[in-house]
Amino acid sequence: MAPQNMTLKLCSCNGTIALDAKAFGVPLHRELCRKEVGAFQSALGDSDLVVACTQEAPLFAELAEGAQSAARISFVNIRELAGWSAEGKSAGAKIAALIAAASLPEPEPVAQVDYKSSGQMLIVGPAGAALDWAERLCETVAVSVLMTEGGGGELPLERRYPVWSGKPLSLAGWLGAFAVEWRQDNPIDLDLCTGCNACVDACPEGAIDFTYQVDMTRCKSHRACVKACGAVGAIDFTRPEARHKETFDLVLDLSRVPLLRVPDLPQGYAAPGADPLEQALAAQKLAGLVGEFSKPRFTHYRERICAHGRNGKTGCTKCLEVCSTGAIRADGDHVRVEPHLCAGCGGCATVCPSGALTHVVPGMPQVGARLKAMLSTYAQAGGRDACVVVHDLLAGRRLLHEVGRRAGHGARGKGRKGAGRGIPARAIPFETFHAASIGMDFLLGALAYGASQVCVVAPRLGETAYVAALRKQMEYAQAIVSALGYTGNRFSVIEADDAPALEQSLWDLVPAPAVKVAATFNLAAEKRGTLDFAFEHLAKHAPAPKDVLPLPLGAPYGSLAVNKDSCTLCKACIGACPESALLDAQEAPALRFIERNCVQCGLCAATCPEDAIRLVPRLLLGAQAKKAVTINEAEPFNCVRCGTPFGTRKMIDSMTGKLGAHSMFAGGGALKRLQMCADCRVVDMMNAKNEPSIMDYPKNT
């Protein structure tokens, strides 16, 4: 079970992991990171090296660097994720699967998004806190202060940085490019104020402190301050409302209510609230964001197949609803993705019904290759009832490692206080960038590859739309497999926030029968194509094969029900369809439909002037789903002048019936002209001698 063309270093971690060295065909080490480290160093001349240990990865990397090794080294955790479990002795197949995934080549690099920050920081919030942090940070970064509330602070004796006051109106942007707009609403203009204290001394109510702002709740309008300010002119109670706009690289928002309220905040912005420790941590983090930075461009967008809108009508808005950073906004008939704001969750690609938005870090081909390698290796090693446990790089990974650590050394950990059972031997951890990137293509692809179940570990996602989107994807996938006769609960979201709860949830999962024959196709970047392969495979080996599967409302597959009594075959729906699901017929007035192309965006129904179209969510399987079928047809109407068919009788009759009473069509010739083709209509207008023309009206002089 050792990976081909790679050197595998397997360690039992001082005998705490039950490993069958013969099964892997490699020597078994006991202390690879200590007494046997020479065995690792001797393998550094090989081109590809897999080390079954992540705890000591920094040590091994340092040794490789010191030896100037050119080897590609991969690390895989078999201890917490497999060996340290109540079923550790039977986890050999899972360990083989984890090693197989680690042996795959790294994904190809993707395009980068660049940021540049020179350290121009705006501190916005109550005067006391904002000025205090400005004094602390002014030697590190170039600070500016926007005071939103007076009291509790004093302006510095030296004008070392800009200080403004006012009410924030808008804040938008990202690291290196924040635009802030505010309205000055205090009578004292700090740009003009000299700090002479004349107004402070003159105010009889003490409404002006050393922030040099008027407390309007205490001011009695004596205007003694105005007189004291004199020719400086910094105080003006009648000043017109002034708006200011500036750009900054960083924003430290100390407001009681943050200016930005999205689940995932942009880089370069922090809103720590009133807690001093949180403020200190935020200030420290922002102060380090000076220089040039880059991140991957996480998504790829193809507007040609986007079903957001057509001709001013709105269809699909799923990506807008799920985005947690505000990176996606409507842009006419399409959407616009701002890569600087995108956090790479992949939720937009998950819910996109057409595949117009795809997640590329990593892309589905790379994800699918890893999933296929893990499940095929697991099955070849004798594993059964595989449950793919998807988790992210941070919170999910930490929780799974805690579950393994709590288990101690398998059976020997049972007597220790607080020891758990670890991760079941059939539960195969699958790491992804973000849990929100898991959609129907992954879920059904995993089942086609032989998985019994897929569960997604999603801690702390309850406040976002991600969990709802995940559950909806699972609802669609479950409806499909259940209709095909695959019994059991196949998909679940585990929102556990601690290791004991996650462990219990994993052990409570009841295995379901896997597909009899594992699929061989590869998951592709084109979502609908991947799903076609998954549908075909699952249907071919289904316990209860069917051609038509009912789906819940909102599913991205379905048919159309056309009210033939209302439909005039105006074909406005054809022009509105972004997926070429609705087609014209050249030989006769007819409306044709390719069901597999339909994403149920509803643009056809929204465009139809007769309100004659209704969406019918379902999944049609087989070749018939890709064939164009006629869903409505009508008797053609022939031009009354030349006999050429140019429309439908129902449409012409409807038009003449509605316009017959109009004054413009009172004459018989004008109404009859509606029954002519375009060419004959022009000829008839030119031949009409008794109708007024533009030449009959006098010119304006």
XYZ file of C-alpha atoms in Angstrom:
701
model
C 0.000 0.000 0.000
C 3.022 2.298 -0.165
C 2.710 5.056 -2.791
C 4.365 4.281 -6.110
C 7.515 6.168 -7.119
C 7.698 7.778 -3.679
C 9.638 7.079 -0.505
C 7.405 6.543 2.534
C 8.655 7.114 6.073
C 6.281 5.441 8.510
C 6.600 5.899 12.282
C 4.567 4.330 15.107
C 5.258 7.310 17.401
C 6.917 5.326 20.173
C 4.663 2.347 19.548
C 1.397 4.198 20.163
C 0.065 3.567 16.635
C -0.782 0.015 15.590
C 0.808 -0.311 12.145
C 1.279 -3.352 9.923
C 4.647 -2.691 8.284
C 4.203 -5.664 5.910
C 0.965 -4.207 4.561
C 2.770 -1.014 3.566
C 5.919 -2.742 2.378
C 8.273 -0.282 4.087
C 10.378 -0.319 7.276
C 8.494 0.793 10.391
C 10.205 3.394 12.549
C 9.499 3.990 16.215
C 11.294 7.319 16.839
C 11.844 8.837 13.397
C 12.064 12.357 14.841
C 14.630 11.396 17.507
C 16.921 8.359 17.545
C 16.083 7.290 13.986
C 16.304 10.715 12.381
C 19.233 9.460 10.317
C 16.803 7.298 8.343
C 14.994 10.445 7.282
C 18.217 12.229 6.381
C 19.378 9.296 4.260
C 16.173 9.536 2.190
C 16.653 13.214 1.328
C 18.354 12.265 -1.903
C 15.092 10.838 -3.246
C 12.884 13.038 -5.416
C 9.577 12.515 -3.598
C 9.230 11.793 0.089
C 6.113 11.253 2.231
C 6.535 11.480 6.003
C 3.680 10.152 8.126
C 4.047 12.793 10.822
C 2.928 16.409 11.008
C 3.934 17.298 14.579
C 7.624 17.330 13.687
C 7.195 18.731 10.174
C 9.175 21.900 11.085
C 12.102 19.752 12.283
C 12.114 17.610 9.143
C 11.839 20.689 6.929
C 14.792 22.270 8.736
C 16.889 19.137 8.266
C 16.015 19.066 4.567
C 16.978 22.724 4.193
C 20.250 22.136 5.997
C 21.042 19.262 3.677
C 20.093 21.417 0.655
C 17.755 18.639 -0.426
C 15.708 19.092 -3.603
C 13.198 16.458 -2.540
C 9.483 17.282 -2.581
C 8.413 16.434 0.962
C 4.781 15.863 1.962
C 3.530 15.340 5.502
C 0.431 13.454 6.591
C -1.133 13.056 10.037
C -1.893 9.387 10.726
C -1.684 9.716 14.510
C -4.605 11.917 15.607
C -6.631 11.226 12.457
C -6.328 7.435 12.442
C -3.963 5.611 14.834
C -5.084 7.217 18.082
C -8.567 5.753 18.132
C -10.554 3.020 19.815
C -10.479 1.431 16.333
C -6.819 2.228 15.735
C -5.924 -1.411 15.080
C -8.383 -1.554 12.176
C -7.463 1.841 10.724
C -4.923 0.512 8.226
C -7.150 1.178 5.223
C -7.763 4.762 6.336
C -4.041 5.334 6.894
C -3.383 4.063 3.379
C -6.016 6.466 2.049
C -4.475 9.437 3.864
C -1.017 8.549 2.550
C -2.381 8.196 -0.997
C -3.831 11.703 -0.840
C -0.570 13.135 0.502
C 1.320 11.503 -2.374
C -0.499 13.468 -5.059
C 1.277 16.408 -6.712
C 0.550 19.940 -5.549
C -2.135 21.839 -7.507
C -0.976 24.202 -10.219
C -0.578 27.820 -9.064
C -3.389 30.237 -9.870
C -3.483 33.956 -10.607
C -2.773 36.293 -7.701
C -4.527 39.376 -6.330
C -2.120 42.069 -5.154
C -2.383 44.554 -2.266
C -0.142 47.481 -1.459
C -0.233 49.266 1.901
C 1.958 52.186 2.924
C 0.563 52.245 6.465
C -1.938 55.104 6.183
C -4.290 54.167 9.042
C -7.594 55.756 9.992
C -8.694 55.338 13.604
C -12.392 56.035 13.904
C -14.513 56.052 17.045
C -15.103 57.900 20.336
C -12.558 60.614 21.007
C -11.013 59.061 24.106
C -10.240 55.651 22.611
C -9.372 56.940 19.127
C -6.911 59.566 20.354
C -5.358 57.155 22.842
C -4.607 54.588 20.141
C -3.405 57.292 17.778
C -0.766 58.289 20.327
C 0.320 54.664 20.705
C 0.533 53.959 16.974
C 1.700 57.234 15.463
C 5.371 56.243 15.679
C 4.669 52.981 13.832
C 2.173 53.913 11.112
C 0.820 57.127 9.608
C -2.348 57.612 11.638
C -5.360 59.850 11.122
C -8.271 60.161 13.542
C -11.977 60.585 12.908
C -13.716 61.340 16.215
C -17.367 60.299 16.149
C -18.128 61.275 19.753
C -16.580 63.881 22.037
C -15.513 63.593 25.667
C -12.997 61.423 27.399
C -9.936 62.595 25.524
C -7.728 65.513 24.607
C -6.142 66.526 21.324
C -2.360 66.179 21.388
C -0.324 69.298 22.111
C 1.520 68.836 18.829
C -0.320 68.509 15.519
C 1.491 65.353 14.471
C -1.371 63.725 12.588
C -4.725 64.799 11.105
C -7.737 64.818 13.422
C -11.270 65.273 12.134
C -14.684 64.970 13.681
C -17.987 64.012 12.177
C -20.500 61.311 11.422
C -19.307 58.476 9.140
C -21.483 58.078 6.066
C -19.811 55.238 4.216
C -16.826 52.920 4.350
C -15.847 50.592 1.539
C -12.722 48.960 0.185
C -9.933 46.638 1.202
C -6.336 46.623 2.350
C -4.604 49.568 0.696
C -7.788 51.013 -0.794
C -10.370 52.038 1.807
C -12.605 54.992 0.939
C -14.213 56.739 3.919
C -16.806 59.482 3.686
C -18.094 61.485 6.653
C -20.126 64.589 7.401
C -18.721 67.309 9.624
C -21.542 68.107 12.040
C -19.775 70.085 14.791
C -19.505 73.900 14.764
C -15.733 73.746 15.366
C -13.633 72.926 12.309
C -10.509 71.181 13.599
C -8.594 72.023 10.427
C -8.951 75.729 11.265
C -8.725 75.466 15.046
C -5.395 76.692 16.520
C -5.965 75.157 19.962
C -5.625 78.540 21.660
C -8.244 77.599 24.319
C -10.066 80.924 23.967
C -13.353 79.122 23.270
C -12.829 76.786 26.239
C -12.386 79.736 28.570
C -15.260 81.721 27.071
C -17.971 79.007 27.132
C -20.203 79.655 30.183
C -21.627 76.101 30.177
C -18.278 74.293 29.859
C -19.601 72.688 26.679
C -16.146 72.707 25.026
C -13.350 70.465 26.281
C -9.821 69.816 25.025
C -11.057 67.854 22.041
C -12.162 71.321 20.866
C -15.646 70.135 20.010
C -18.938 71.663 21.166
C -21.145 69.364 23.251
C -24.467 70.393 21.724
C -26.437 68.836 24.602
C -24.908 71.386 26.995
C -24.607 74.398 24.678
C -27.128 77.193 25.407
C -26.324 79.157 22.235
C -24.626 82.111 23.954
C -22.116 82.152 21.080
C -19.433 83.538 23.357
C -17.096 80.981 21.791
C -17.635 82.471 18.334
C -16.657 85.914 19.584
C -13.608 84.521 21.400
C -12.433 82.651 18.299
C -12.541 85.937 16.396
C -10.690 86.205 13.117
C -9.540 82.551 13.222
C -13.070 81.611 12.166
C -12.913 78.003 13.336
C -16.366 78.161 14.986
C -19.467 78.617 12.876
C -22.885 77.402 14.008
C -24.390 78.237 10.607
C -21.771 76.483 8.479
C -23.337 74.515 5.589
C -23.148 70.757 5.910
C -19.709 69.673 4.727
C -18.883 66.218 3.389
C -15.348 64.884 3.374
C -13.862 61.845 1.646
C -10.402 60.368 2.113
C -8.650 57.109 1.278
C -6.624 54.966 3.667
C -4.714 51.701 3.668
C -5.945 50.491 7.075
C -8.954 51.162 9.291
C -9.151 50.589 13.044
C -12.846 50.956 13.826
C -13.503 51.572 17.529
C -17.152 52.499 17.019
C -19.762 51.012 19.314
C -21.552 49.770 16.182
C -19.004 48.746 13.502
C -19.141 50.624 10.218
C -18.840 47.357 8.303
C -21.256 44.602 9.298
C -20.475 41.548 7.174
C -19.601 38.087 8.557
C -16.113 38.123 7.008
C -14.374 41.476 7.254
C -11.932 42.644 4.554
C -8.189 42.538 5.098
C -6.921 45.772 6.621
C -10.105 46.495 8.602
C -10.646 45.637 12.261
C -13.586 46.340 14.576
C -12.512 45.047 18.018
C -15.256 46.762 20.021
C -14.673 48.257 23.475
C -12.550 45.455 24.952
C -8.981 46.792 25.540
C -7.339 43.427 24.864
C -9.202 42.974 21.592
C -8.268 46.535 20.627
C -4.596 45.826 21.350
C -4.639 42.626 19.285
C -6.364 44.395 16.388
C -3.935 47.325 16.485
C -0.964 44.956 16.516
C -2.311 43.015 13.541
C -3.076 46.123 11.484
C 0.301 47.682 12.229
C 1.932 44.652 10.627
C 0.008 45.071 7.366
C 2.472 47.459 5.757
C 4.074 46.494 2.481
C 3.046 44.466 -0.550
C 0.890 41.372 -0.200
C -0.858 38.908 -2.459
C -3.415 36.135 -2.270
C -4.904 33.702 -4.799
C -7.715 34.768 -7.079
C -10.127 32.245 -5.644
C -12.925 32.332 -8.207
C -13.427 32.283 -11.949
C -16.542 33.854 -13.479
C -18.086 33.198 -16.887
C -20.770 35.792 -17.427
C -22.013 34.171 -20.646
C -23.819 31.415 -18.741
C -24.676 33.457 -15.648
C -28.402 33.287 -14.906
C -28.567 36.414 -12.752
C -30.640 38.474 -15.175
C -31.681 39.291 -18.701
C -33.237 42.440 -20.150
C -33.655 44.045 -16.768
C -35.366 40.986 -15.231
C -33.757 39.327 -12.223
C -33.347 35.556 -12.108
C -30.793 33.792 -9.906
C -29.425 35.659 -6.861
C -27.964 32.733 -4.940
C -24.336 33.896 -5.028
C -25.333 37.352 -3.783
C -27.238 35.818 -0.880
C -24.472 33.479 0.287
C -21.415 35.762 -0.040
C -20.181 36.684 3.445
C -17.796 39.473 2.437
C -19.874 41.583 0.070
C -17.479 40.695 -2.749
C -20.307 39.954 -5.187
C -22.748 42.602 -6.352
C -25.305 42.876 -9.102
C -24.013 44.479 -12.281
C -26.859 44.800 -14.748
C -27.779 41.402 -16.117
C -24.690 39.835 -14.566
C -22.753 40.001 -11.315
C -19.369 41.474 -10.517
C -16.880 39.744 -8.231
C -14.352 41.952 -6.467
C -11.332 39.645 -5.952
C -9.796 41.911 -3.289
C -12.809 41.289 -1.039
C -13.233 37.587 -1.820
C -12.187 35.404 1.125
C -12.128 32.196 -0.894
C -14.946 30.345 0.873
C -16.286 28.960 -2.410
C -19.894 29.326 -1.266
C -20.783 31.211 -4.450
C -19.562 28.354 -6.637
C -21.415 25.859 -4.453
C -24.812 27.496 -4.947
C -24.288 28.637 -8.561
C -26.713 26.479 -10.595
C -25.059 27.014 -13.978
C -21.386 26.770 -13.054
C -20.768 30.382 -14.075
C -18.834 30.809 -10.815
C -16.182 28.207 -10.039
C -13.833 27.855 -7.093
C -10.224 27.324 -8.180
C -8.226 27.094 -4.912
C -8.087 24.199 -5.321
C -10.179 23.524 -8.389
C -12.660 20.681 -8.583
C -10.334 18.541 -10.771
C -7.707 18.592 -8.002
C -10.303 18.042 -5.285
C -11.783 15.158 -7.243
C -8.399 13.540 -7.851
C -7.669 13.548 -4.119
C -11.125 12.228 -3.255
C -10.857 9.479 -5.857
C -7.363 8.466 -4.695
C -8.446 8.277 -1.062
C -11.594 6.238 -1.643
C -10.082 3.861 -4.185
C -7.054 3.204 -1.951
C -9.330 2.719 1.066
C -11.398 0.125 -0.817
C -8.316 -1.678 -2.194
C -6.942 -1.931 1.349
C -10.118 -3.642 2.515
C -11.925 -0.655 4.002
C -15.717 -0.633 4.153
C -18.485 1.960 4.617
C -16.215 4.962 4.084
C -17.506 8.214 5.561
C -15.789 11.285 4.094
C -15.392 13.876 6.866
C -14.855 17.255 5.200
C -13.197 19.965 7.302
C -11.499 23.309 6.743
C -7.863 24.296 7.294
C -8.378 26.008 10.656
C -11.268 25.335 13.039
C -12.238 21.984 11.536
C -8.686 20.667 11.471
C -8.113 21.744 15.076
C -11.284 20.003 16.271
C -10.440 16.731 14.539
C -6.933 16.763 15.971
C -8.380 17.364 19.444
C -10.694 14.392 18.981
C -7.696 12.204 18.174
C -5.603 13.564 21.033
C -8.383 12.940 23.572
C -8.374 9.279 22.573
C -4.811 8.903 23.808
C -3.296 5.627 22.692
C -6.358 3.704 21.603
C -7.340 1.077 24.123
C -4.697 2.280 26.610
C -6.436 5.640 26.827
C -9.665 4.184 28.181
C -8.590 4.360 31.772
C -7.450 7.964 31.611
C -9.808 10.673 32.813
C -11.423 12.500 29.911
C -10.220 9.985 27.301
C -12.428 9.544 24.271
C -12.756 7.083 21.432
C -11.125 9.212 18.752
C -12.205 9.154 15.115
C -13.882 5.977 13.793
C -11.785 3.875 11.445
C -14.265 4.373 8.595
C -14.270 8.177 8.937
C -11.734 9.580 6.460
C -10.845 13.256 7.066
C -10.821 15.334 3.888
C -9.299 18.800 4.184
C -10.573 21.667 2.056
C -9.957 25.406 2.103
C -13.436 26.178 3.416
C -16.416 24.009 4.278
C -18.735 26.205 2.202
C -17.088 24.976 -1.021
C -18.815 21.579 -0.820
C -21.658 21.270 -3.300
C -23.688 18.618 -5.085
C -20.858 17.760 -7.465
C -18.615 16.795 -4.532
C -21.389 15.054 -2.561
C -22.636 12.866 -5.397
C -19.128 12.377 -6.768
C -18.052 10.944 -3.400
C -20.968 8.503 -3.408
C -20.165 7.487 -6.980
C -16.562 6.812 -5.926
C -17.795 4.422 -3.250
C -18.308 6.523 -0.134
C -21.100 5.512 2.190
C -21.646 9.039 3.505
C -20.292 12.584 3.470
C -20.410 14.800 6.533
C -19.131 18.366 6.739
C -17.616 19.654 9.969
C -18.733 23.285 10.121
C -18.010 24.909 13.497
C -18.956 28.555 14.007
C -20.745 28.899 10.666
C -24.208 29.326 12.164
C -24.228 33.119 11.806
C -23.634 33.003 8.067
C -25.631 31.716 5.121
C -23.119 28.907 4.627
C -24.834 26.276 6.753
C -28.182 26.930 5.093
C -26.528 26.633 1.669
C -24.771 23.385 2.664
C -27.968 21.875 3.981
C -29.830 22.863 0.828
C -27.191 21.202 -1.369
C -27.448 18.092 0.795
C -31.237 18.182 0.575
C -31.061 18.109 -3.235
C -28.446 15.339 -3.267
C -30.354 13.266 -0.694
C -33.566 13.587 -2.695
C -31.798 12.200 -5.770
C -30.181 9.183 -4.100
C -33.281 8.392 -2.041
C -35.447 8.396 -5.174
C -32.984 5.935 -6.745
C -33.420 3.567 -3.807
C -30.197 4.293 -1.901
C -31.326 3.963 1.708
C -30.003 5.754 4.776
C -28.947 9.281 5.626
C -26.102 10.043 3.235
C -25.198 13.648 4.034
C -24.965 15.712 7.212
C -23.550 18.937 8.620
C -21.888 18.726 12.038
C -21.868 22.123 13.746
C -20.079 20.916 16.892
C -17.871 23.551 18.544
C -15.886 21.212 20.809
C -14.097 17.887 20.481
C -16.457 15.746 22.637
C -19.507 16.869 20.637
C -17.753 16.231 17.312
C -16.558 12.821 18.450
C -20.062 11.805 19.532
C -21.537 12.984 16.240
C -19.042 10.914 14.233
C -19.712 7.739 16.203
C -23.481 8.267 15.987
C -23.427 8.140 12.177
C -25.029 4.919 10.941
C -23.325 3.456 7.835
C -25.368 3.207 4.649
C -24.775 0.746 1.794
C -22.264 2.020 -0.756
C -22.703 1.837 -4.519
C -21.829 -1.637 -5.799
C -19.297 -0.456 -8.405
C -17.058 2.572 -7.841
C -16.973 5.140 -10.623
C -13.878 5.797 -12.711
C -14.728 9.233 -14.146
C -12.943 12.369 -12.927
C -14.581 15.389 -11.350
C -14.258 18.353 -13.697
C -14.311 22.127 -13.391
C -17.556 22.190 -15.387
C -20.124 21.479 -12.661
C -23.055 20.357 -14.790
C -20.854 17.948 -16.747
C -19.517 16.398 -13.538
C -23.041 15.982 -12.204
C -24.134 14.311 -15.445
C -21.499 11.630 -14.920
C -22.500 11.206 -11.268
C -26.211 10.926 -12.151
C -25.491 8.365 -14.841
C -23.324 6.198 -12.592
C -25.614 6.284 -9.576
C -28.651 5.577 -11.764
C -26.929 2.672 -13.527
C -26.232 0.902 -10.226
C -29.321 2.138 -8.365
C -31.358 -0.293 -6.247
C -34.532 1.247 -7.720
C -33.781 2.847 -11.107
C -36.089 5.625 -12.271
C -36.122 8.094 -15.137
C -37.821 11.013 -13.379
C -36.840 12.040 -9.845
C -38.796 14.687 -7.892
C -36.703 17.484 -6.386
C -37.411 20.145 -3.741
C -38.386 23.663 -4.755
C -35.359 25.735 -5.720
C -33.334 22.796 -7.058
C -31.107 23.610 -10.067
C -32.730 20.964 -12.303
C -36.246 20.792 -13.638
C -38.795 21.184 -16.380
C -41.264 23.880 -17.430
C -45.027 23.748 -17.433
C -46.461 25.977 -20.174
C -50.089 27.092 -20.153
C -50.895 26.501 -23.805
C -54.122 28.477 -23.587
C -52.245 31.601 -22.489
C -49.002 31.207 -24.427
C -48.988 33.057 -27.748
C -45.540 31.782 -28.715
C -44.121 35.279 -28.693
C -40.805 33.576 -27.776
C -39.666 36.274 -25.380
C -38.671 33.415 -23.064
C -36.153 32.139 -25.634
C -34.300 35.438 -25.638
C -34.313 35.522 -21.837
C -32.904 32.021 -21.300
C -29.145 32.240 -20.561
C -28.546 28.484 -20.808
C -30.027 27.725 -24.258
C -32.627 25.510 -22.606
C -35.402 27.144 -24.651
C -35.102 26.985 -28.432
C -36.965 28.171 -31.490
C -38.189 25.832 -34.213
C -37.356 26.782 -37.794
C -39.953 24.659 -39.524
C -43.053 25.762 -37.568
C -44.208 28.056 -34.734
C -43.091 25.978 -31.749
C -41.275 26.280 -28.447
C -38.667 23.590 -27.792
C -36.951 22.725 -24.526
C -33.767 20.878 -23.494
C -34.352 19.906 -19.893
C -30.757 19.157 -18.918
C -29.754 22.742 -19.794
C -32.380 24.317 -17.520
C -31.087 25.704 -14.205
C -34.538 26.778 -12.943
C -33.466 30.416 -12.675
C -36.988 31.609 -13.478
C -35.986 34.223 -16.053
C -38.340 32.710 -18.610
C -41.274 32.919 -16.189
C -40.367 36.481 -15.190
C -40.131 37.558 -18.839
C -43.283 35.871 -20.155
C -45.881 38.619 -20.854
C -48.748 36.128 -20.547
C -47.525 34.618 -17.233
C -47.805 31.242 -18.926
C -44.650 29.514 -17.577
C -44.246 27.647 -14.299
C -41.078 25.956 -12.979
C -41.260 22.234 -12.193
C -38.235 21.044 -10.154
C -37.246 17.476 -11.008
C -34.362 15.463 -12.451
C -34.848 13.721 -15.768
C -32.263 11.004 -16.379
C -31.042 9.367 -19.535
C -30.528 10.585 -23.092
C -34.020 12.121 -23.173
C -32.866 14.879 -20.819
C -30.455 16.174 -23.477
C -32.894 16.079 -26.393
C -34.950 19.051 -27.534
C -38.672 18.402 -27.104
C -41.601 20.559 -28.185
C -43.494 21.957 -25.216
C -45.865 24.176 -27.200
C -46.762 24.721 -30.827
C -49.425 26.651 -32.712
C -51.043 27.123 -36.101
C -48.946 29.443 -38.261
C -50.432 32.679 -39.599
C -49.806 33.514 -43.220
C -49.413 37.041 -44.498
C -52.724 38.184 -45.992
C -50.870 39.867 -48.868
C -48.177 37.368 -49.969
C -49.032 34.205 -48.025
C -45.680 33.924 -46.212
C -45.966 32.496 -42.655
C -44.608 35.041 -40.178
C -46.298 34.398 -36.818
C -48.928 32.360 -35.025
C -52.660 32.759 -35.509
C -53.151 33.082 -31.758
C -50.636 35.915 -31.506
C -52.063 37.855 -34.491
C -55.638 37.370 -33.303
C -54.661 38.541 -29.819
C -52.883 41.602 -31.190
C -55.692 42.655 -33.518
C -58.245 42.075 -30.786
C -56.388 44.330 -28.343
C -55.591 47.090 -30.864
C -58.789 47.062 -32.887
C -60.443 49.695 -30.725
C -57.439 52.017 -30.753
C -57.777 55.245 -32.757
C -54.558 54.627 -34.663
C -56.049 51.422 -36.078
C -59.572 52.735 -36.686
C -59.082 52.515 -40.424
C -59.416 49.097 -41.952
C -56.074 49.387 -43.749
C -54.060 50.029 -40.575
C -55.567 47.060 -38.750
C -55.127 44.801 -41.752
C -51.481 45.820 -41.921
C -50.910 43.955 -38.632
C -51.762 40.770 -40.535
C -48.950 41.306 -43.034
C -45.322 40.240 -42.919
C -42.673 42.932 -42.461
C -41.949 43.375 -46.185
C -45.593 43.628 -47.222
C -46.309 46.022 -44.387
C -43.777 48.504 -45.787
C -45.107 48.152 -49.332
C -48.675 48.675 -48.158
C -47.718 51.817 -46.238
C -46.016 53.286 -49.310
C -49.031 52.537 -51.497
C -51.594 54.022 -49.113
C -52.532 57.393 -50.687
C -55.278 58.353 -48.273
C -53.185 58.203 -45.096
C -51.314 61.254 -43.780
C -47.520 61.300 -43.986
C -44.790 63.429 -42.449
C -44.826 65.631 -45.523
C -48.391 66.737 -44.749
C -47.353 68.660 -41.638
C -45.906 72.203 -41.835
C -42.339 72.809 -40.723
C -41.635 74.876 -37.619
C -39.924 78.129 -38.514
